[in-house]
Amino acid sequence: MTTSSPTREEILISLSTNGYVILPSLIPPALLSPLREAAARTIAKARLDWPHVRVVGKQFPPWPTGARDDVWGVQHIMHPDLQEPVFAEWYGCDELVEAVTTILQCEEKDIQLELCNLLINPHKTPFSLAWHRDAIPPATSDAEEIELLKAPRGGTQWNTALLDDECLLVVPGSHRRARTAEERRITIDDPRAPIPGELVVKLKAGDTVFYDNNILHRAVYPTNPERVTLHACMGTVGAGWERARNILQHGMEWVKEVKYDGRLEEMRGRLVRMEDEVVGKEVGYSLPEETAETIVTMVAM
Ligand SMILES: O=C(O)CCC(=O)C(=O)O
């Protein structure tokens, strides 16, 4: 738990050294209760019939649509059909945008709207995600992994806990180096096994952790305690093909049809420009399709 806000310099050092940084109180106080209330309604809809969900048993897109037994995530919570405008209010708030421009070392005019989702506890079946980097498949060679890790990320992602959350595990520093032989074996053959040096990210309600999407990470989702954590990212314009795939693989066509106000509308316009640039091309998915062997629902906690 972090109690005081790190300085700009501390944020950048922590991200580059450890691959993550915790910022307390990034939620404007007046938004905390409305966010929790909106999240409760959203979770109820997600378990019932909201079409954009992460289903238990599958950990990467494409997400199945239609019937679902249990869910661990709610996608596209700024979608107007959900009728919960407080999520967009939070996503576009000064506190977040200032943190993002600090981390990406850019100006507000350079950032684009990307993903805004909710991570929740499944209500029937404990579930866990395997160790992964978001945009580098486990079979990647050492040499290629090092090259890919050198590339700028073109964005930042974060988890903001609306209730205390200890679900995310990271391997500090692993965003800067190829996997050790042991990590390689684990990520390929036994991807839920403990990794030496792993650390549980402990968030108090209201805390936000920003983390490199290529840090080795996984998450454990018990059916209780309740998890209600906003999971979102923003990127910089012109970040390139990998970033486009990482975002558009989640299905962002709906963003073309909506309209927000002010800053968010400008950020939406930048995302739509990125979508227009890849029209007609197959963006595909950042990680390989899951197989029956990699899909595991029950997990030893
Ligand atoms: O549950 C989390 O905190 C991490 C989610 C995650 O790793 C992912 O969406 O790829």
mmCIF file of C-alpha atoms and ligand atoms in Angstrom:
data_model
loop_
_atom_site.group_PDB
_atom_site.id
_atom_site.type_symbol
_atom_site.label_atom_id
_atom_site.label_comp_id
_atom_site.label_asym_id
_atom_site.label_seq_id
_atom_site.Cartn_x
_atom_site.Cartn_y
_atom_site.Cartn_z
ATOM 1 C CA MET A 1 0.000 0.000 0.000
ATOM 2 C CA THR A 2 1.215 3.497 -0.813
ATOM 3 C CA THR A 3 0.012 6.359 1.323
ATOM 4 C CA SER A 4 1.638 9.416 -0.227
ATOM 5 C CA SER A 5 1.720 10.325 -3.901
ATOM 6 C CA PRO A 6 5.041 9.727 -5.609
ATOM 7 C CA THR A 7 6.614 12.674 -7.388
ATOM 8 C CA ARG A 8 6.785 12.802 -11.183
ATOM 9 C CA GLU A 9 10.388 11.628 -11.029
ATOM 10 C CA GLU A 10 9.564 8.755 -8.664
ATOM 11 C CA ILE A 11 6.745 7.641 -10.956
ATOM 12 C CA LEU A 12 9.047 7.461 -13.957
ATOM 13 C CA ILE A 13 11.842 5.734 -12.035
ATOM 14 C CA SER A 14 9.498 3.137 -10.572
ATOM 15 C CA LEU A 15 7.965 2.376 -13.954
ATOM 16 C CA SER A 16 11.287 2.042 -15.687
ATOM 17 C CA THR A 17 12.929 0.030 -12.885
ATOM 18 C CA ASN A 18 10.075 -2.116 -11.589
ATOM 19 C CA GLY A 19 7.570 -1.924 -14.443
ATOM 20 C CA TYR A 20 4.768 -0.659 -12.222
ATOM 21 C CA VAL A 21 3.905 2.187 -9.865
ATOM 22 C CA ILE A 22 1.045 2.686 -7.403
ATOM 23 C CA LEU A 23 -0.630 6.102 -7.217
ATOM 24 C CA PRO A 24 -3.072 6.569 -4.348
ATOM 25 C CA SER A 25 -6.271 8.606 -4.671
ATOM 26 C CA LEU A 26 -6.461 9.164 -8.407
ATOM 27 C CA ILE A 27 -10.235 9.027 -8.187
ATOM 28 C CA PRO A 28 -11.755 12.448 -7.546
ATOM 29 C CA PRO A 29 -13.500 11.966 -4.149
ATOM 30 C CA ALA A 30 -16.880 13.008 -5.525
ATOM 31 C CA LEU A 31 -16.727 10.176 -8.088
ATOM 32 C CA LEU A 32 -15.954 7.247 -5.786
ATOM 33 C CA SER A 33 -19.529 6.486 -4.680
ATOM 34 C CA PRO A 34 -21.072 7.101 -8.131
ATOM 35 C CA LEU A 35 -18.434 4.812 -9.654
ATOM 36 C CA ARG A 36 -19.177 2.057 -7.160
ATOM 37 C CA GLU A 37 -22.905 2.362 -7.760
ATOM 38 C CA ALA A 38 -22.445 2.333 -11.550
ATOM 39 C CA ALA A 39 -20.118 -0.664 -11.236
ATOM 40 C CA ALA A 40 -22.697 -2.625 -9.221
ATOM 41 C CA ARG A 41 -25.363 -2.049 -11.904
ATOM 42 C CA THR A 42 -22.854 -2.882 -14.639
ATOM 43 C CA ILE A 43 -21.786 -6.138 -13.006
ATOM 44 C CA ALA A 44 -25.415 -7.225 -12.669
ATOM 45 C CA LYS A 45 -25.973 -6.544 -16.383
ATOM 46 C CA ALA A 46 -22.741 -8.298 -17.335
ATOM 47 C CA ARG A 47 -23.793 -11.469 -15.543
ATOM 48 C CA LEU A 48 -27.154 -11.261 -17.274
ATOM 49 C CA ASP A 49 -26.893 -10.072 -20.871
ATOM 50 C CA TRP A 50 -24.323 -7.310 -21.571
ATOM 51 C CA PRO A 51 -22.739 -8.626 -24.774
ATOM 52 C CA HIS A 52 -19.188 -7.429 -24.086
ATOM 53 C CA VAL A 53 -17.741 -9.620 -21.338
ATOM 54 C CA ARG A 54 -14.654 -11.668 -20.512
ATOM 55 C CA VAL A 55 -15.905 -15.149 -19.788
ATOM 56 C CA VAL A 56 -14.470 -17.502 -17.196
ATOM 57 C CA GLY A 57 -12.294 -20.097 -18.884
ATOM 58 C CA LYS A 58 -10.861 -17.738 -21.518
ATOM 59 C CA GLN A 59 -8.184 -15.181 -20.848
ATOM 60 C CA PHE A 60 -7.504 -13.342 -24.111
ATOM 61 C CA PRO A 61 -9.613 -11.894 -26.934
ATOM 62 C CA PRO A 62 -11.556 -12.752 -29.010
ATOM 63 C CA TRP A 63 -14.225 -12.835 -26.317
ATOM 64 C CA PRO A 64 -17.183 -15.081 -27.056
ATOM 65 C CA THR A 65 -20.540 -13.390 -27.431
ATOM 66 C CA GLY A 66 -23.875 -14.892 -26.473
ATOM 67 C CA ALA A 67 -24.459 -17.352 -23.659
ATOM 68 C CA ARG A 68 -22.145 -17.105 -20.665
ATOM 69 C CA ASP A 69 -21.955 -19.029 -17.448
ATOM 70 C CA ASP A 70 -19.725 -16.712 -15.457
ATOM 71 C CA VAL A 71 -17.648 -13.613 -16.203
ATOM 72 C CA TRP A 72 -14.436 -12.076 -14.888
ATOM 73 C CA GLY A 73 -14.509 -8.825 -16.818
ATOM 74 C CA VAL A 74 -16.867 -6.302 -18.357
ATOM 75 C CA GLN A 75 -15.766 -4.713 -21.616
ATOM 76 C CA HIS A 76 -16.525 -1.247 -23.017
ATOM 77 C CA ILE A 77 -18.033 0.322 -19.940
ATOM 78 C CA MET A 78 -18.014 3.756 -21.619
ATOM 79 C CA HIS A 79 -20.369 2.383 -24.292
ATOM 80 C CA PRO A 80 -23.474 4.604 -24.279
ATOM 81 C CA ASP A 81 -25.793 1.566 -24.305
ATOM 82 C CA LEU A 82 -24.658 0.872 -20.754
ATOM 83 C CA GLN A 83 -25.968 4.301 -19.707
ATOM 84 C CA GLU A 84 -23.318 4.844 -17.050
ATOM 85 C CA PRO A 85 -21.706 8.180 -17.999
ATOM 86 C CA VAL A 86 -19.683 8.327 -14.776
ATOM 87 C CA PHE A 87 -17.145 5.908 -16.275
ATOM 88 C CA ALA A 88 -16.366 8.385 -19.059
ATOM 89 C CA GLU A 89 -16.314 11.229 -16.545
ATOM 90 C CA TRP A 90 -13.654 9.367 -14.562
ATOM 91 C CA TYR A 91 -11.671 8.247 -17.629
ATOM 92 C CA GLY A 92 -11.437 11.861 -18.822
ATOM 93 C CA CYS A 93 -10.793 13.468 -15.414
ATOM 94 C CA ASP A 94 -7.823 15.805 -14.885
ATOM 95 C CA GLU A 95 -6.180 13.498 -12.330
ATOM 96 C CA LEU A 96 -5.963 10.565 -14.744
ATOM 97 C CA VAL A 97 -5.006 12.573 -17.788
ATOM 98 C CA GLU A 98 -2.255 14.303 -15.840
ATOM 99 C CA ALA A 99 -0.894 10.962 -14.632
ATOM 100 C CA VAL A 100 -0.983 9.544 -18.159
ATOM 101 C CA THR A 101 0.775 12.517 -19.757
ATOM 102 C CA THR A 102 3.407 12.306 -17.013
ATOM 103 C CA ILE A 103 3.973 8.603 -17.660
ATOM 104 C CA LEU A 104 3.943 8.882 -21.440
ATOM 105 C CA GLN A 105 5.911 12.147 -21.292
ATOM 106 C CA CYS A 106 3.669 13.766 -23.822
ATOM 107 C CA GLU A 107 1.035 16.465 -24.065
ATOM 108 C CA GLU A 108 -2.691 15.988 -23.804
ATOM 109 C CA LYS A 109 -3.108 16.605 -27.531
ATOM 110 C CA ASP A 110 -1.028 13.459 -28.158
ATOM 111 C CA ILE A 111 -3.142 10.927 -26.253
ATOM 112 C CA GLN A 112 -5.986 8.831 -27.577
ATOM 113 C CA LEU A 113 -8.944 7.131 -25.994
ATOM 114 C CA GLU A 114 -8.454 3.383 -25.742
ATOM 115 C CA LEU A 115 -9.890 0.662 -23.498
ATOM 116 C CA CYS A 116 -12.009 1.088 -20.395
ATOM 117 C CA ASN A 117 -13.166 -2.133 -18.757
ATOM 118 C CA LEU A 118 -14.013 -3.562 -15.369
ATOM 119 C CA LEU A 119 -12.367 -6.581 -13.715
ATOM 120 C CA ILE A 120 -14.580 -8.457 -11.297
ATOM 121 C CA ASN A 121 -14.714 -11.637 -9.275
ATOM 122 C CA PRO A 122 -16.485 -14.536 -10.961
ATOM 123 C CA HIS A 123 -19.493 -15.441 -8.849
ATOM 124 C CA LYS A 124 -19.440 -19.213 -9.355
ATOM 125 C CA THR A 125 -16.056 -20.522 -10.451
ATOM 126 C CA PRO A 126 -12.635 -19.398 -9.188
ATOM 127 C CA PHE A 127 -10.460 -18.516 -12.147
ATOM 128 C CA SER A 128 -6.932 -17.346 -12.826
ATOM 129 C CA LEU A 129 -4.944 -15.921 -15.681
ATOM 130 C CA ALA A 130 -1.683 -17.567 -16.719
ATOM 131 C CA TRP A 131 1.611 -15.662 -16.635
ATOM 132 C CA HIS A 132 1.849 -13.548 -19.758
ATOM 133 C CA ARG A 133 3.102 -10.412 -21.422
ATOM 134 C CA ASP A 134 0.198 -8.687 -23.168
ATOM 135 C CA ALA A 135 1.867 -8.358 -26.556
ATOM 136 C CA ILE A 136 4.627 -10.982 -26.680
ATOM 137 C CA PRO A 137 3.617 -14.637 -27.125
ATOM 138 C CA PRO A 138 5.290 -17.191 -24.806
ATOM 139 C CA ALA A 139 6.971 -19.041 -27.700
ATOM 140 C CA THR A 140 9.011 -15.937 -28.667
ATOM 141 C CA SER A 141 12.791 -16.521 -28.732
ATOM 142 C CA ASP A 142 15.101 -14.738 -26.262
ATOM 143 C CA ALA A 143 16.614 -12.551 -28.966
ATOM 144 C CA GLU A 144 13.257 -11.522 -30.355
ATOM 145 C CA GLU A 145 11.855 -10.955 -26.873
ATOM 146 C CA ILE A 146 14.702 -8.559 -26.053
ATOM 147 C CA GLU A 147 14.104 -6.640 -29.296
ATOM 148 C CA LEU A 148 10.358 -6.429 -28.682
ATOM 149 C CA LEU A 149 10.878 -5.251 -25.114
ATOM 150 C CA LYS A 150 13.132 -2.424 -26.314
ATOM 151 C CA ALA A 151 10.332 -0.939 -28.428
ATOM 152 C CA PRO A 152 8.395 1.973 -26.898
ATOM 153 C CA ARG A 153 4.982 0.833 -25.639
ATOM 154 C CA GLY A 154 3.043 3.787 -27.081
ATOM 155 C CA GLY A 155 0.649 3.712 -24.167
ATOM 156 C CA THR A 156 0.067 2.943 -20.516
ATOM 157 C CA GLN A 157 -2.451 0.759 -18.720
ATOM 158 C CA TRP A 158 -3.719 0.744 -15.201
ATOM 159 C CA ASN A 159 -5.985 -0.890 -12.620
ATOM 160 C CA THR A 160 -8.003 1.382 -10.325
ATOM 161 C CA ALA A 161 -9.491 -0.457 -7.357
ATOM 162 C CA LEU A 162 -12.987 0.549 -6.246
ATOM 163 C CA LEU A 163 -12.647 -2.026 -3.442
ATOM 164 C CA ASP A 164 -9.430 -3.391 -1.924
ATOM 165 C CA ASP A 165 -7.802 -5.649 -4.528
ATOM 166 C CA GLU A 166 -4.982 -8.201 -4.257
ATOM 167 C CA CYS A 167 -5.593 -10.152 -7.471
ATOM 168 C CA LEU A 168 -2.732 -8.967 -9.700
ATOM 169 C CA LEU A 169 0.733 -10.537 -9.520
ATOM 170 C CA VAL A 170 3.781 -9.124 -11.293
ATOM 171 C CA VAL A 171 7.454 -10.008 -11.615
ATOM 172 C CA PRO A 172 9.149 -6.650 -10.932
ATOM 173 C CA GLY A 173 11.744 -5.701 -13.540
ATOM 174 C CA SER A 174 10.660 -8.405 -16.000
ATOM 175 C CA HIS A 175 9.483 -5.787 -18.533
ATOM 176 C CA ARG A 176 13.130 -5.002 -19.361
ATOM 177 C CA ARG A 177 14.667 -8.399 -19.944
ATOM 178 C CA ALA A 178 14.084 -11.727 -21.612
ATOM 179 C CA ARG A 179 12.692 -14.453 -19.391
ATOM 180 C CA THR A 180 15.117 -16.540 -17.379
ATOM 181 C CA ALA A 181 15.236 -20.233 -18.300
ATOM 182 C CA GLU A 182 12.946 -21.004 -15.374
ATOM 183 C CA GLU A 183 10.456 -18.266 -16.312
ATOM 184 C CA ARG A 184 10.463 -19.499 -19.901
ATOM 185 C CA ARG A 185 9.702 -23.043 -18.749
ATOM 186 C CA ILE A 186 6.938 -21.834 -16.441
ATOM 187 C CA THR A 187 5.279 -19.514 -18.985
ATOM 188 C CA ILE A 188 5.241 -22.291 -21.577
ATOM 189 C CA ASP A 189 4.673 -25.483 -19.567
ATOM 190 C CA ASP A 190 3.199 -24.561 -16.201
ATOM 191 C CA PRO A 191 1.895 -21.006 -16.568
ATOM 192 C CA ARG A 192 0.241 -20.721 -13.176
ATOM 193 C CA ALA A 193 3.251 -21.896 -11.160
ATOM 194 C CA PRO A 194 4.980 -19.466 -8.767
ATOM 195 C CA ILE A 195 7.811 -17.422 -10.281
ATOM 196 C CA PRO A 196 10.729 -16.449 -8.005
ATOM 197 C CA GLY A 197 10.450 -12.756 -7.134
ATOM 198 C CA GLU A 198 6.728 -12.530 -7.946
ATOM 199 C CA LEU A 199 4.860 -9.891 -6.017
ATOM 200 C CA VAL A 200 1.182 -9.408 -5.211
ATOM 201 C CA VAL A 201 0.084 -5.851 -6.047
ATOM 202 C CA LYS A 202 -1.897 -4.747 -3.019
ATOM 203 C CA LEU A 203 -4.334 -1.953 -3.773
ATOM 204 C CA LYS A 204 -6.519 -0.203 -1.264
ATOM 205 C CA ALA A 205 -9.851 1.093 -2.548
ATOM 206 C CA GLY A 206 -9.094 4.218 -4.564
ATOM 207 C CA ASP A 207 -5.493 3.235 -5.447
ATOM 208 C CA THR A 208 -4.336 2.947 -9.041
ATOM 209 C CA VAL A 209 -1.474 0.817 -10.301
ATOM 210 C CA PHE A 210 0.020 1.738 -13.660
ATOM 211 C CA TYR A 211 1.978 -1.143 -15.170
ATOM 212 C CA ASP A 212 3.898 -2.010 -18.269
ATOM 213 C CA ASN A 213 1.704 -4.303 -20.328
ATOM 214 C CA ASN A 214 4.745 -6.437 -21.094
ATOM 215 C CA ILE A 215 5.747 -7.026 -17.485
ATOM 216 C CA LEU A 216 5.296 -10.727 -16.672
ATOM 217 C CA HIS A 217 1.970 -10.740 -14.893
ATOM 218 C CA ARG A 218 -0.990 -12.897 -14.060
ATOM 219 C CA ALA A 219 -4.076 -12.569 -11.880
ATOM 220 C CA VAL A 220 -6.037 -14.773 -9.525
ATOM 221 C CA TYR A 221 -9.789 -14.350 -9.362
ATOM 222 C CA PRO A 222 -11.440 -16.050 -6.381
ATOM 223 C CA THR A 223 -15.230 -15.842 -6.065
ATOM 224 C CA ASN A 224 -14.733 -13.722 -2.969
ATOM 225 C CA PRO A 225 -13.785 -11.194 -1.729
ATOM 226 C CA GLU A 226 -15.502 -8.994 -4.243
ATOM 227 C CA ARG A 227 -13.271 -7.487 -6.904
ATOM 228 C CA VAL A 228 -14.424 -4.257 -8.569
ATOM 229 C CA THR A 229 -11.460 -2.785 -10.411
ATOM 230 C CA LEU A 230 -11.424 -0.430 -13.359
ATOM 231 C CA HIS A 231 -8.951 -1.616 -15.994
ATOM 232 C CA ALA A 232 -8.092 0.891 -18.681
ATOM 233 C CA CYS A 233 -5.434 2.305 -20.954
ATOM 234 C CA MET A 234 -4.584 5.320 -23.076
ATOM 235 C CA GLY A 235 -2.055 5.528 -25.878
ATOM 236 C CA THR A 236 -0.178 8.062 -27.923
ATOM 237 C CA VAL A 237 -1.104 8.879 -31.495
ATOM 238 C CA GLY A 238 1.039 7.270 -34.170
ATOM 239 C CA ALA A 239 2.175 4.467 -31.851
ATOM 240 C CA GLY A 240 2.103 1.987 -34.716
ATOM 241 C CA TRP A 241 0.813 -1.390 -35.707
ATOM 242 C CA GLU A 242 1.447 -3.343 -32.480
ATOM 243 C CA ARG A 243 -0.453 -0.792 -30.428
ATOM 244 C CA ALA A 244 -3.306 -0.738 -32.918
ATOM 245 C CA ARG A 245 -3.602 -4.503 -32.695
ATOM 246 C CA ASN A 246 -3.370 -4.517 -28.913
ATOM 247 C CA ILE A 247 -6.333 -2.140 -28.700
ATOM 248 C CA LEU A 248 -8.456 -3.014 -31.724
ATOM 249 C CA GLN A 249 -8.377 -6.751 -30.983
ATOM 250 C CA HIS A 250 -10.939 -5.955 -28.267
ATOM 251 C CA GLY A 251 -13.492 -4.778 -30.862
ATOM 252 C CA MET A 252 -13.642 -0.981 -30.846
ATOM 253 C CA GLU A 253 -15.900 -0.350 -33.870
ATOM 254 C CA TRP A 254 -18.628 1.058 -31.612
ATOM 255 C CA VAL A 255 -16.410 4.025 -30.779
ATOM 256 C CA LYS A 256 -17.012 5.397 -34.283
ATOM 257 C CA GLU A 257 -20.712 5.801 -33.573
ATOM 258 C CA VAL A 258 -20.557 7.628 -30.237
ATOM 259 C CA LYS A 259 -19.928 11.195 -29.172
ATOM 260 C CA TYR A 260 -18.457 12.435 -25.910
ATOM 261 C CA ASP A 261 -17.826 15.963 -24.644
ATOM 262 C CA GLY A 262 -14.722 18.105 -24.619
ATOM 263 C CA ARG A 263 -11.393 16.401 -24.055
ATOM 264 C CA LEU A 264 -12.797 12.900 -24.408
ATOM 265 C CA GLU A 265 -14.344 13.703 -27.761
ATOM 266 C CA GLU A 266 -10.952 14.869 -29.014
ATOM 267 C CA MET A 267 -9.345 11.697 -27.690
ATOM 268 C CA ARG A 268 -12.049 9.615 -29.357
ATOM 269 C CA GLY A 269 -11.304 11.342 -32.670
ATOM 270 C CA ARG A 270 -7.667 10.259 -32.403
ATOM 271 C CA LEU A 271 -8.647 6.629 -31.834
ATOM 272 C CA VAL A 272 -11.004 6.737 -34.807
ATOM 273 C CA ARG A 273 -8.120 8.025 -36.943
ATOM 274 C CA MET A 274 -6.079 5.007 -35.833
ATOM 275 C CA GLU A 275 -8.996 2.717 -36.730
ATOM 276 C CA ASP A 276 -9.278 4.371 -40.146
ATOM 277 C CA GLU A 277 -5.585 3.789 -40.795
ATOM 278 C CA VAL A 278 -5.994 0.021 -40.504
ATOM 279 C CA VAL A 279 -9.265 -0.281 -42.418
ATOM 280 C CA GLY A 280 -9.126 -3.263 -44.763
ATOM 281 C CA LYS A 281 -6.207 -4.869 -42.928
ATOM 282 C CA GLU A 282 -6.518 -7.882 -40.645
ATOM 283 C CA VAL A 283 -5.343 -6.601 -37.237
ATOM 284 C CA GLY A 284 -5.479 -10.044 -35.628
ATOM 285 C CA TYR A 285 -4.649 -10.729 -31.986
ATOM 286 C CA SER A 286 -1.572 -10.015 -29.875
ATOM 287 C CA LEU A 287 -1.436 -13.495 -28.364
ATOM 288 C CA PRO A 288 -2.054 -16.890 -29.951
ATOM 289 C CA GLU A 289 -5.475 -18.434 -29.816
ATOM 290 C CA GLU A 290 -6.036 -20.430 -26.645
ATOM 291 C CA THR A 291 -6.221 -24.180 -26.877
ATOM 292 C CA ALA A 292 -8.088 -26.677 -24.741
ATOM 293 C CA GLU A 293 -4.816 -27.257 -22.834
ATOM 294 C CA THR A 294 -4.281 -23.595 -21.995
ATOM 295 C CA ILE A 295 -7.867 -22.987 -20.918
ATOM 296 C CA VAL A 296 -8.198 -23.758 -17.236
ATOM 297 C CA THR A 297 -11.114 -22.710 -15.100
ATOM 298 C CA MET A 298 -10.647 -24.147 -11.639
ATOM 299 C CA VAL A 299 -7.535 -23.002 -9.877
ATOM 300 C CA ALA A 300 -5.807 -23.990 -6.687
ATOM 301 C CA MET A 301 -5.701 -20.710 -4.783
HETATM 302 O O1 LIG B 1 -6.606 -8.976 -13.612
HETATM 303 C C1 LIG B 1 -5.682 -8.192 -13.753
HETATM 304 O O2 LIG B 1 -5.398 -7.364 -12.902
HETATM 305 C C2 LIG B 1 -4.819 -8.262 -14.972
HETATM 306 C C3 LIG B 1 -5.591 -8.500 -16.228
HETATM 307 C C4 LIG B 1 -4.688 -8.933 -17.332
HETATM 308 O O3 LIG B 1 -3.607 -9.395 -17.120
HETATM 309 C C5 LIG B 1 -5.101 -8.823 -18.701
HETATM 310 O O4 LIG B 1 -6.213 -8.320 -18.974
HETATM 311 O O5 LIG B 1 -4.307 -9.213 -19.594
#
